[in-house]
Amino acid sequence: MYITFITRYADAIEVIKKYDYPGNAADEVAEVLGINRDEVGFIYDMFNPVLFSASRLQTIKTMLGDNL
């Protein structure tokens, strides 16, 4: 599982960015990574997926405005 995370975490982040909450992306993350849904929790425990959620990214863009 750890190898999957370190080699494919960018793929997981790309999926998470489409959702307002990382939990909503769990099924798609599992499919993209070729793991089962229960293993997604292990992946999520290794980094903070909330940082990459659509709502968080929008908040950051709003706060930074043209300085992005």
PDB file of N, CA, C and O in Angstrom:
ATOM      1  N   MET A   1       0.822  -1.200   0.000  1.00  0.00           N
ATOM      2  CA  MET A   1       0.000   0.000   0.000  1.00  0.00           C
ATOM      3  C   MET A   1       0.862   1.259   0.000  1.00  0.00           C
ATOM      4  O   MET A   1       0.555   2.207  -0.691  1.00  0.00           O
ATOM      5  N   TYR A   2       1.932   1.257   0.780  1.00  0.00           N
ATOM      6  CA  TYR A   2       2.809   2.432   0.847  1.00  0.00           C
ATOM      7  C   TYR A   2       3.401   2.737  -0.524  1.00  0.00           C
ATOM      8  O   TYR A   2       3.469   3.890  -0.939  1.00  0.00           O
ATOM      9  N   ILE A   3       3.812   1.706  -1.248  1.00  0.00           N
ATOM     10  CA  ILE A   3       4.378   1.900  -2.590  1.00  0.00           C
ATOM     11  C   ILE A   3       3.335   2.513  -3.517  1.00  0.00           C
ATOM     12  O   ILE A   3       3.634   3.409  -4.304  1.00  0.00           O
ATOM     13  N   THR A   4       2.106   2.046  -3.417  1.00  0.00           N
ATOM     14  CA  THR A   4       1.028   2.637  -4.216  1.00  0.00           C
ATOM     15  C   THR A   4       0.912   4.112  -3.915  1.00  0.00           C
ATOM     16  O   THR A   4       0.798   4.936  -4.825  1.00  0.00           O
ATOM     17  N   PHE A   5       0.955   4.466  -2.652  1.00  0.00           N
ATOM     18  CA  PHE A   5       0.829   5.869  -2.276  1.00  0.00           C
ATOM     19  C   PHE A   5       1.959   6.710  -2.845  1.00  0.00           C
ATOM     20  O   PHE A   5       1.718   7.728  -3.477  1.00  0.00           O
ATOM     21  N   ILE A   6       3.202   6.290  -2.640  1.00  0.00           N
ATOM     22  CA  ILE A   6       4.312   7.148  -3.058  1.00  0.00           C
ATOM     23  C   ILE A   6       4.474   7.214  -4.571  1.00  0.00           C
ATOM     24  O   ILE A   6       5.021   8.182  -5.085  1.00  0.00           O
ATOM     25  N   THR A   7       3.980   6.216  -5.285  1.00  0.00           N
ATOM     26  CA  THR A   7       4.109   6.251  -6.734  1.00  0.00           C
ATOM     27  C   THR A   7       2.887   6.833  -7.430  1.00  0.00           C
ATOM     28  O   THR A   7       2.985   7.275  -8.572  1.00  0.00           O
ATOM     29  N   ARG A   8       1.748   6.872  -6.750  1.00  0.00           N
ATOM     30  CA  ARG A   8       0.512   7.307  -7.404  1.00  0.00           C
ATOM     31  C   ARG A   8      -0.219   8.416  -6.664  1.00  0.00           C
ATOM     32  O   ARG A   8      -1.367   8.717  -6.983  1.00  0.00           O
ATOM     33  N   TYR A   9       0.423   9.062  -5.662  1.00  0.00           N
ATOM     34  CA  TYR A   9      -0.317  10.063  -4.889  1.00  0.00           C
ATOM     35  C   TYR A   9      -0.774  11.228  -5.749  1.00  0.00           C
ATOM     36  O   TYR A   9      -1.816  11.817  -5.506  1.00  0.00           O
ATOM     37  N   ALA A  10      -0.017  11.575  -6.789  1.00  0.00           N
ATOM     38  CA  ALA A  10      -0.424  12.671  -7.674  1.00  0.00           C
ATOM     39  C   ALA A  10      -1.745  12.334  -8.360  1.00  0.00           C
ATOM     40  O   ALA A  10      -2.592  13.212  -8.559  1.00  0.00           O
ATOM     41  N   ASP A  11      -1.941  11.051  -8.709  1.00  0.00           N
ATOM     42  CA  ASP A  11      -3.201  10.627  -9.311  1.00  0.00           C
ATOM     43  C   ASP A  11      -4.351  10.794  -8.324  1.00  0.00           C
ATOM     44  O   ASP A  11      -5.439  11.239  -8.697  1.00  0.00           O
ATOM     45  N   ALA A  12      -4.102  10.459  -7.069  1.00  0.00           N
ATOM     46  CA  ALA A  12      -5.129  10.612  -6.037  1.00  0.00           C
ATOM     47  C   ALA A  12      -5.476  12.084  -5.843  1.00  0.00           C
ATOM     48  O   ALA A  12      -6.652  12.446  -5.731  1.00  0.00           O
ATOM     49  N   ILE A  13      -4.475  12.938  -5.833  1.00  0.00           N
ATOM     50  CA  ILE A  13      -4.713  14.374  -5.653  1.00  0.00           C
ATOM     51  C   ILE A  13      -5.542  14.931  -6.804  1.00  0.00           C
ATOM     52  O   ILE A  13      -6.448  15.738  -6.599  1.00  0.00           O
ATOM     53  N   GLU A  14      -5.258  14.512  -8.022  1.00  0.00           N
ATOM     54  CA  GLU A  14      -6.035  14.980  -9.176  1.00  0.00           C
ATOM     55  C   GLU A  14      -7.512  14.625  -9.038  1.00  0.00           C
ATOM     56  O   GLU A  14      -8.379  15.414  -9.403  1.00  0.00           O
ATOM     57  N   VAL A  15      -7.802  13.459  -8.512  1.00  0.00           N
ATOM     58  CA  VAL A  15      -9.193  13.053  -8.290  1.00  0.00           C
ATOM     59  C   VAL A  15      -9.801  13.900  -7.177  1.00  0.00           C
ATOM     60  O   VAL A  15     -10.899  14.442  -7.327  1.00  0.00           O
ATOM     61  N   ILE A  16      -9.093  14.033  -6.075  1.00  0.00           N
ATOM     62  CA  ILE A  16      -9.607  14.772  -4.917  1.00  0.00           C
ATOM     63  C   ILE A  16      -9.928  16.218  -5.273  1.00  0.00           C
ATOM     64  O   ILE A  16     -10.899  16.789  -4.780  1.00  0.00           O
ATOM     65  N   LYS A  17      -9.148  16.821  -6.141  1.00  0.00           N
ATOM     66  CA  LYS A  17      -9.352  18.222  -6.520  1.00  0.00           C
ATOM     67  C   LYS A  17     -10.714  18.478  -7.158  1.00  0.00           C
ATOM     68  O   LYS A  17     -11.181  19.602  -7.179  1.00  0.00           O
ATOM     69  N   LYS A  18     -11.355  17.439  -7.644  1.00  0.00           N
ATOM     70  CA  LYS A  18     -12.659  17.596  -8.287  1.00  0.00           C
ATOM     71  C   LYS A  18     -13.809  17.614  -7.287  1.00  0.00           C
ATOM     72  O   LYS A  18     -14.928  17.941  -7.644  1.00  0.00           O
ATOM     73  N   TYR A  19     -13.546  17.263  -6.061  1.00  0.00           N
ATOM     74  CA  TYR A  19     -14.600  17.114  -5.054  1.00  0.00           C
ATOM     75  C   TYR A  19     -14.470  18.165  -3.951  1.00  0.00           C
ATOM     76  O   TYR A  19     -13.371  18.584  -3.618  1.00  0.00           O
ATOM     77  N   ASP A  20     -15.611  18.553  -3.377  1.00  0.00           N
ATOM     78  CA  ASP A  20     -15.590  19.497  -2.260  1.00  0.00           C
ATOM     79  C   ASP A  20     -15.055  18.854  -0.989  1.00  0.00           C
ATOM     80  O   ASP A  20     -14.467  19.534  -0.158  1.00  0.00           O
ATOM     81  N   TYR A  21     -15.274  17.570  -0.824  1.00  0.00           N
ATOM     82  CA  TYR A  21     -14.809  16.858   0.363  1.00  0.00           C
ATOM     83  C   TYR A  21     -14.104  15.572  -0.070  1.00  0.00           C
ATOM     84  O   TYR A  21     -14.637  14.822  -0.893  1.00  0.00           O
ATOM     85  N   PRO A  22     -12.916  15.304   0.468  1.00  0.00           N
ATOM     86  CA  PRO A  22     -12.157  14.117   0.068  1.00  0.00           C
ATOM     87  C   PRO A  22     -12.918  12.810   0.234  1.00  0.00           C
ATOM     88  O   PRO A  22     -12.745  11.888  -0.561  1.00  0.00           O
ATOM     89  N   GLY A  23     -13.777  12.728   1.242  1.00  0.00           N
ATOM     90  CA  GLY A  23     -14.547  11.502   1.444  1.00  0.00           C
ATOM     91  C   GLY A  23     -15.437  11.180   0.259  1.00  0.00           C
ATOM     92  O   GLY A  23     -15.676  10.016  -0.053  1.00  0.00           O
ATOM     93  N   ASN A  24     -15.903  12.207  -0.430  1.00  0.00           N
ATOM     94  CA  ASN A  24     -16.745  12.003  -1.604  1.00  0.00           C
ATOM     95  C   ASN A  24     -15.957  11.409  -2.767  1.00  0.00           C
ATOM     96  O   ASN A  24     -16.540  10.855  -3.697  1.00  0.00           O
ATOM     97  N   ALA A  25     -14.648  11.541  -2.727  1.00  0.00           N
ATOM     98  CA  ALA A  25     -13.791  11.050  -3.809  1.00  0.00           C
ATOM     99  C   ALA A  25     -13.291   9.631  -3.560  1.00  0.00           C
ATOM    100  O   ALA A  25     -12.615   9.064  -4.415  1.00  0.00           O
ATOM    101  N   ALA A  26     -13.608   9.052  -2.427  1.00  0.00           N
ATOM    102  CA  ALA A  26     -13.010   7.775  -2.025  1.00  0.00           C
ATOM    103  C   ALA A  26     -13.202   6.665  -3.049  1.00  0.00           C
ATOM    104  O   ALA A  26     -12.259   5.929  -3.358  1.00  0.00           O
ATOM    105  N   ASP A  27     -14.395   6.530  -3.594  1.00  0.00           N
ATOM    106  CA  ASP A  27     -14.634   5.461  -4.570  1.00  0.00           C
ATOM    107  C   ASP A  27     -13.793   5.664  -5.827  1.00  0.00           C
ATOM    108  O   ASP A  27     -13.201   4.729  -6.356  1.00  0.00           O
ATOM    109  N   GLU A  28     -13.732   6.904  -6.307  1.00  0.00           N
ATOM    110  CA  GLU A  28     -12.951   7.181  -7.518  1.00  0.00           C
ATOM    111  C   GLU A  28     -11.458   7.040  -7.254  1.00  0.00           C
ATOM    112  O   GLU A  28     -10.719   6.539  -8.099  1.00  0.00           O
ATOM    113  N   VAL A  29     -10.995   7.471  -6.085  1.00  0.00           N
ATOM    114  CA  VAL A  29      -9.584   7.294  -5.724  1.00  0.00           C
ATOM    115  C   VAL A  29      -9.241   5.809  -5.713  1.00  0.00           C
ATOM    116  O   VAL A  29      -8.209   5.395  -6.258  1.00  0.00           O
ATOM    117  N   ALA A  30     -10.116   5.002  -5.127  1.00  0.00           N
ATOM    118  CA  ALA A  30      -9.885   3.556  -5.087  1.00  0.00           C
ATOM    119  C   ALA A  30      -9.787   2.986  -6.493  1.00  0.00           C
ATOM    120  O   ALA A  30      -8.895   2.183  -6.794  1.00  0.00           O
ATOM    121  N   GLU A  31     -10.673   3.420  -7.364  1.00  0.00           N
ATOM    122  CA  GLU A  31     -10.673   2.925  -8.743  1.00  0.00           C
ATOM    123  C   GLU A  31      -9.399   3.335  -9.482  1.00  0.00           C
ATOM    124  O   GLU A  31      -8.761   2.513 -10.140  1.00  0.00           O
ATOM    125  N   VAL A  32      -9.014   4.592  -9.356  1.00  0.00           N
ATOM    126  CA  VAL A  32      -7.818   5.099 -10.043  1.00  0.00           C
ATOM    127  C   VAL A  32      -6.555   4.385  -9.557  1.00  0.00           C
ATOM    128  O   VAL A  32      -5.670   4.065 -10.352  1.00  0.00           O
ATOM    129  N   LEU A  33      -6.478   4.144  -8.252  1.00  0.00           N
ATOM    130  CA  LEU A  33      -5.286   3.521  -7.692  1.00  0.00           C
ATOM    131  C   LEU A  33      -5.312   1.995  -7.754  1.00  0.00           C
ATOM    132  O   LEU A  33      -4.308   1.348  -7.467  1.00  0.00           O
ATOM    133  N   GLY A  34      -6.462   1.427  -8.102  1.00  0.00           N
ATOM    134  CA  GLY A  34      -6.568  -0.016  -8.175  1.00  0.00           C
ATOM    135  C   GLY A  34      -6.556  -0.693  -6.814  1.00  0.00           C
ATOM    136  O   GLY A  34      -6.003  -1.771  -6.640  1.00  0.00           O
ATOM    137  N   ILE A  35      -7.171  -0.015  -5.840  1.00  0.00           N
ATOM    138  CA  ILE A  35      -7.252  -0.559  -4.487  1.00  0.00           C
ATOM    139  C   ILE A  35      -8.724  -0.613  -4.088  1.00  0.00           C
ATOM    140  O   ILE A  35      -9.578  -0.099  -4.808  1.00  0.00           O
ATOM    141  N   ASN A  36      -9.012  -1.213  -2.941  1.00  0.00           N
ATOM    142  CA  ASN A  36     -10.414  -1.215  -2.520  1.00  0.00           C
ATOM    143  C   ASN A  36     -10.695   0.021  -1.671  1.00  0.00           C
ATOM    144  O   ASN A  36      -9.787   0.692  -1.192  1.00  0.00           O
ATOM    145  N   ARG A  37     -11.962   0.307  -1.502  1.00  0.00           N
ATOM    146  CA  ARG A  37     -12.364   1.546  -0.822  1.00  0.00           C
ATOM    147  C   ARG A  37     -11.827   1.622   0.607  1.00  0.00           C
ATOM    148  O   ARG A  37     -11.479   2.686   1.094  1.00  0.00           O
ATOM    149  N   ASP A  38     -11.754   0.477   1.283  1.00  0.00           N
ATOM    150  CA  ASP A  38     -11.246   0.464   2.655  1.00  0.00           C
ATOM    151  C   ASP A  38      -9.786   0.900   2.722  1.00  0.00           C
ATOM    152  O   ASP A  38      -9.355   1.487   3.714  1.00  0.00           O
ATOM    153  N   GLU A  39      -9.038   0.616   1.673  1.00  0.00           N
ATOM    154  CA  GLU A  39      -7.620   0.993   1.658  1.00  0.00           C
ATOM    155  C   GLU A  39      -7.407   2.483   1.402  1.00  0.00           C
ATOM    156  O   GLU A  39      -6.341   3.013   1.686  1.00  0.00           O
ATOM    157  N   VAL A  40      -8.420   3.151   0.909  1.00  0.00           N
ATOM    158  CA  VAL A  40      -8.309   4.595   0.681  1.00  0.00           C
ATOM    159  C   VAL A  40      -8.059   5.318   2.000  1.00  0.00           C
ATOM    160  O   VAL A  40      -7.289   6.281   2.057  1.00  0.00           O
ATOM    161  N   GLY A  41      -8.657   4.854   3.071  1.00  0.00           N
ATOM    162  CA  GLY A  41      -8.423   5.461   4.389  1.00  0.00           C
ATOM    163  C   GLY A  41      -6.958   5.429   4.766  1.00  0.00           C
ATOM    164  O   GLY A  41      -6.432   6.389   5.342  1.00  0.00           O
ATOM    165  N   PHE A  42      -6.270   4.359   4.435  1.00  0.00           N
ATOM    166  CA  PHE A  42      -4.833   4.263   4.695  1.00  0.00           C
ATOM    167  C   PHE A  42      -4.089   5.347   3.915  1.00  0.00           C
ATOM    168  O   PHE A  42      -3.199   6.011   4.453  1.00  0.00           O
ATOM    169  N   ILE A  43      -4.467   5.521   2.659  1.00  0.00           N
ATOM    170  CA  ILE A  43      -3.845   6.555   1.820  1.00  0.00           C
ATOM    171  C   ILE A  43      -4.120   7.936   2.425  1.00  0.00           C
ATOM    172  O   ILE A  43      -3.229   8.771   2.545  1.00  0.00           O
ATOM    173  N   TYR A  44      -5.367   8.186   2.811  1.00  0.00           N
ATOM    174  CA  TYR A  44      -5.735   9.482   3.377  1.00  0.00           C
ATOM    175  C   TYR A  44      -4.991   9.762   4.687  1.00  0.00           C
ATOM    176  O   TYR A  44      -4.712  10.907   5.008  1.00  0.00           O
ATOM    177  N   ASP A  45      -4.686   8.720   5.436  1.00  0.00           N
ATOM    178  CA  ASP A  45      -3.957   8.902   6.689  1.00  0.00           C
ATOM    179  C   ASP A  45      -2.507   9.344   6.454  1.00  0.00           C
ATOM    180  O   ASP A  45      -1.875   9.877   7.358  1.00  0.00           O
ATOM    181  N   MET A  46      -1.991   9.142   5.253  1.00  0.00           N
ATOM    182  CA  MET A  46      -0.603   9.464   4.963  1.00  0.00           C
ATOM    183  C   MET A  46      -0.417  10.926   4.546  1.00  0.00           C
ATOM    184  O   MET A  46       0.699  11.422   4.501  1.00  0.00           O
ATOM    185  N   PHE A  47      -1.502  11.610   4.202  1.00  0.00           N
ATOM    186  CA  PHE A  47      -1.433  13.034   3.885  1.00  0.00           C
ATOM    187  C   PHE A  47      -2.795  13.639   4.174  1.00  0.00           C
ATOM    188  O   PHE A  47      -3.748  12.932   4.428  1.00  0.00           O
ATOM    189  N   ASN A  48      -2.879  14.947   4.160  1.00  0.00           N
ATOM    190  CA  ASN A  48      -4.145  15.608   4.462  1.00  0.00           C
ATOM    191  C   ASN A  48      -4.871  15.926   3.164  1.00  0.00           C
ATOM    192  O   ASN A  48      -4.603  16.951   2.537  1.00  0.00           O
ATOM    193  N   PRO A  49      -5.783  15.055   2.729  1.00  0.00           N
ATOM    194  CA  PRO A  49      -6.443  15.271   1.446  1.00  0.00           C
ATOM    195  C   PRO A  49      -7.327  16.509   1.415  1.00  0.00           C
ATOM    196  O   PRO A  49      -7.622  17.024   0.343  1.00  0.00           O
ATOM    197  N   VAL A  50      -7.730  17.016   2.582  1.00  0.00           N
ATOM    198  CA  VAL A  50      -8.569  18.215   2.624  1.00  0.00           C
ATOM    199  C   VAL A  50      -7.850  19.398   1.978  1.00  0.00           C
ATOM    200  O   VAL A  50      -8.466  20.257   1.358  1.00  0.00           O
ATOM    201  N   LEU A  51      -6.522  19.426   2.078  1.00  0.00           N
ATOM    202  CA  LEU A  51      -5.759  20.524   1.485  1.00  0.00           C
ATOM    203  C   LEU A  51      -5.938  20.617  -0.014  1.00  0.00           C
ATOM    204  O   LEU A  51      -5.741  21.674  -0.605  1.00  0.00           O
ATOM    205  N   PHE A  52      -6.291  19.506  -0.641  1.00  0.00           N
ATOM    206  CA  PHE A  52      -6.408  19.460  -2.088  1.00  0.00           C
ATOM    207  C   PHE A  52      -7.850  19.448  -2.580  1.00  0.00           C
ATOM    208  O   PHE A  52      -8.093  19.353  -3.780  1.00  0.00           O
ATOM    209  N   SER A  53      -8.818  19.551  -1.670  1.00  0.00           N
ATOM    210  CA  SER A  53     -10.217  19.502  -2.070  1.00  0.00           C
ATOM    211  C   SER A  53     -10.602  20.756  -2.853  1.00  0.00           C
ATOM    212  O   SER A  53      -9.995  21.819  -2.714  1.00  0.00           O
ATOM    213  N   ALA A  54     -11.611  20.622  -3.688  1.00  0.00           N
ATOM    214  CA  ALA A  54     -12.051  21.726  -4.538  1.00  0.00           C
ATOM    215  C   ALA A  54     -12.419  22.956  -3.722  1.00  0.00           C
ATOM    216  O   ALA A  54     -12.056  24.082  -4.080  1.00  0.00           O
ATOM    217  N   SER A  55     -13.118  22.754  -2.622  1.00  0.00           N
ATOM    218  CA  SER A  55     -13.533  23.907  -1.817  1.00  0.00           C
ATOM    219  C   SER A  55     -12.331  24.609  -1.189  1.00  0.00           C
ATOM    220  O   SER A  55     -12.282  25.830  -1.112  1.00  0.00           O
ATOM    221  N   ARG A  56     -11.342  23.853  -0.750  1.00  0.00           N
ATOM    222  CA  ARG A  56     -10.141  24.453  -0.161  1.00  0.00           C
ATOM    223  C   ARG A  56      -9.340  25.212  -1.225  1.00  0.00           C
ATOM    224  O   ARG A  56      -8.865  26.314  -0.999  1.00  0.00           O
ATOM    225  N   LEU A  57      -9.201  24.620  -2.401  1.00  0.00           N
ATOM    226  CA  LEU A  57      -8.473  25.291  -3.475  1.00  0.00           C
ATOM    227  C   LEU A  57      -9.169  26.579  -3.891  1.00  0.00           C
ATOM    228  O   LEU A  57      -8.511  27.590  -4.155  1.00  0.00           O
ATOM    229  N   GLN A  58     -10.503  26.574  -3.928  1.00  0.00           N
ATOM    230  CA  GLN A  58     -11.242  27.785  -4.270  1.00  0.00           C
ATOM    231  C   GLN A  58     -11.043  28.855  -3.206  1.00  0.00           C
ATOM    232  O   GLN A  58     -10.881  30.034  -3.521  1.00  0.00           O
ATOM    233  N   THR A  59     -11.030  28.461  -1.943  1.00  0.00           N
ATOM    234  CA  THR A  59     -10.796  29.412  -0.862  1.00  0.00           C
ATOM    235  C   THR A  59      -9.419  30.054  -1.007  1.00  0.00           C
ATOM    236  O   THR A  59      -9.263  31.270  -0.861  1.00  0.00           O
ATOM    237  N   ILE A  60      -8.422  29.263  -1.309  1.00  0.00           N
ATOM    238  CA  ILE A  60      -7.061  29.783  -1.486  1.00  0.00           C
ATOM    239  C   ILE A  60      -7.012  30.749  -2.663  1.00  0.00           C
ATOM    240  O   ILE A  60      -6.422  31.837  -2.564  1.00  0.00           O
ATOM    241  N   LYS A  61      -7.641  30.385  -3.767  1.00  0.00           N
ATOM    242  CA  LYS A  61      -7.660  31.285  -4.942  1.00  0.00           C
ATOM    243  C   LYS A  61      -8.347  32.594  -4.614  1.00  0.00           C
ATOM    244  O   LYS A  61      -7.888  33.656  -5.021  1.00  0.00           O
ATOM    245  N   THR A  62      -9.443  32.534  -3.877  1.00  0.00           N
ATOM    246  CA  THR A  62     -10.162  33.733  -3.491  1.00  0.00           C
ATOM    247  C   THR A  62      -9.310  34.611  -2.588  1.00  0.00           C
ATOM    248  O   THR A  62      -9.255  35.835  -2.753  1.00  0.00           O
ATOM    249  N   MET A  63      -8.631  34.000  -1.634  1.00  0.00           N
ATOM    250  CA  MET A  63      -7.799  34.760  -0.700  1.00  0.00           C
ATOM    251  C   MET A  63      -6.616  35.420  -1.405  1.00  0.00           C
ATOM    252  O   MET A  63      -6.251  36.542  -1.094  1.00  0.00           O
ATOM    253  N   LEU A  64      -6.030  34.718  -2.365  1.00  0.00           N
ATOM    254  CA  LEU A  64      -4.852  35.252  -3.041  1.00  0.00           C
ATOM    255  C   LEU A  64      -5.203  36.182  -4.195  1.00  0.00           C
ATOM    256  O   LEU A  64      -4.397  37.024  -4.573  1.00  0.00           O
ATOM    257  N   GLY A  65      -6.387  36.026  -4.742  1.00  0.00           N
ATOM    258  CA  GLY A  65      -6.829  36.877  -5.833  1.00  0.00           C
ATOM    259  C   GLY A  65      -5.840  36.866  -6.986  1.00  0.00           C
ATOM    260  O   GLY A  65      -5.434  35.829  -7.477  1.00  0.00           O
ATOM    261  N   ASP A  66      -5.423  38.050  -7.407  1.00  0.00           N
ATOM    262  CA  ASP A  66      -4.491  38.167  -8.533  1.00  0.00           C
ATOM    263  C   ASP A  66      -3.070  37.824  -8.169  1.00  0.00           C
ATOM    264  O   ASP A  66      -2.198  37.796  -9.044  1.00  0.00           O
ATOM    265  N   ASN A  67      -2.801  37.557  -6.900  1.00  0.00           N
ATOM    266  CA  ASN A  67      -1.444  37.240  -6.474  1.00  0.00           C
ATOM    267  C   ASN A  67      -1.084  35.778  -6.680  1.00  0.00           C
ATOM    268  O   ASN A  67       0.011  35.372  -6.348  1.00  0.00           O
ATOM    269  N   LEU A  68      -2.007  35.013  -7.219  1.00  0.00           N
ATOM    270  CA  LEU A  68      -1.800  33.572  -7.414  1.00  0.00           C
ATOM    271  C   LEU A  68      -0.789  33.305  -8.497  1.00  0.00           C
ATOM    272  O   LEU A  68      -0.645  33.828  -9.481  1.00  0.00           O
TER     273      LEU A  68
END
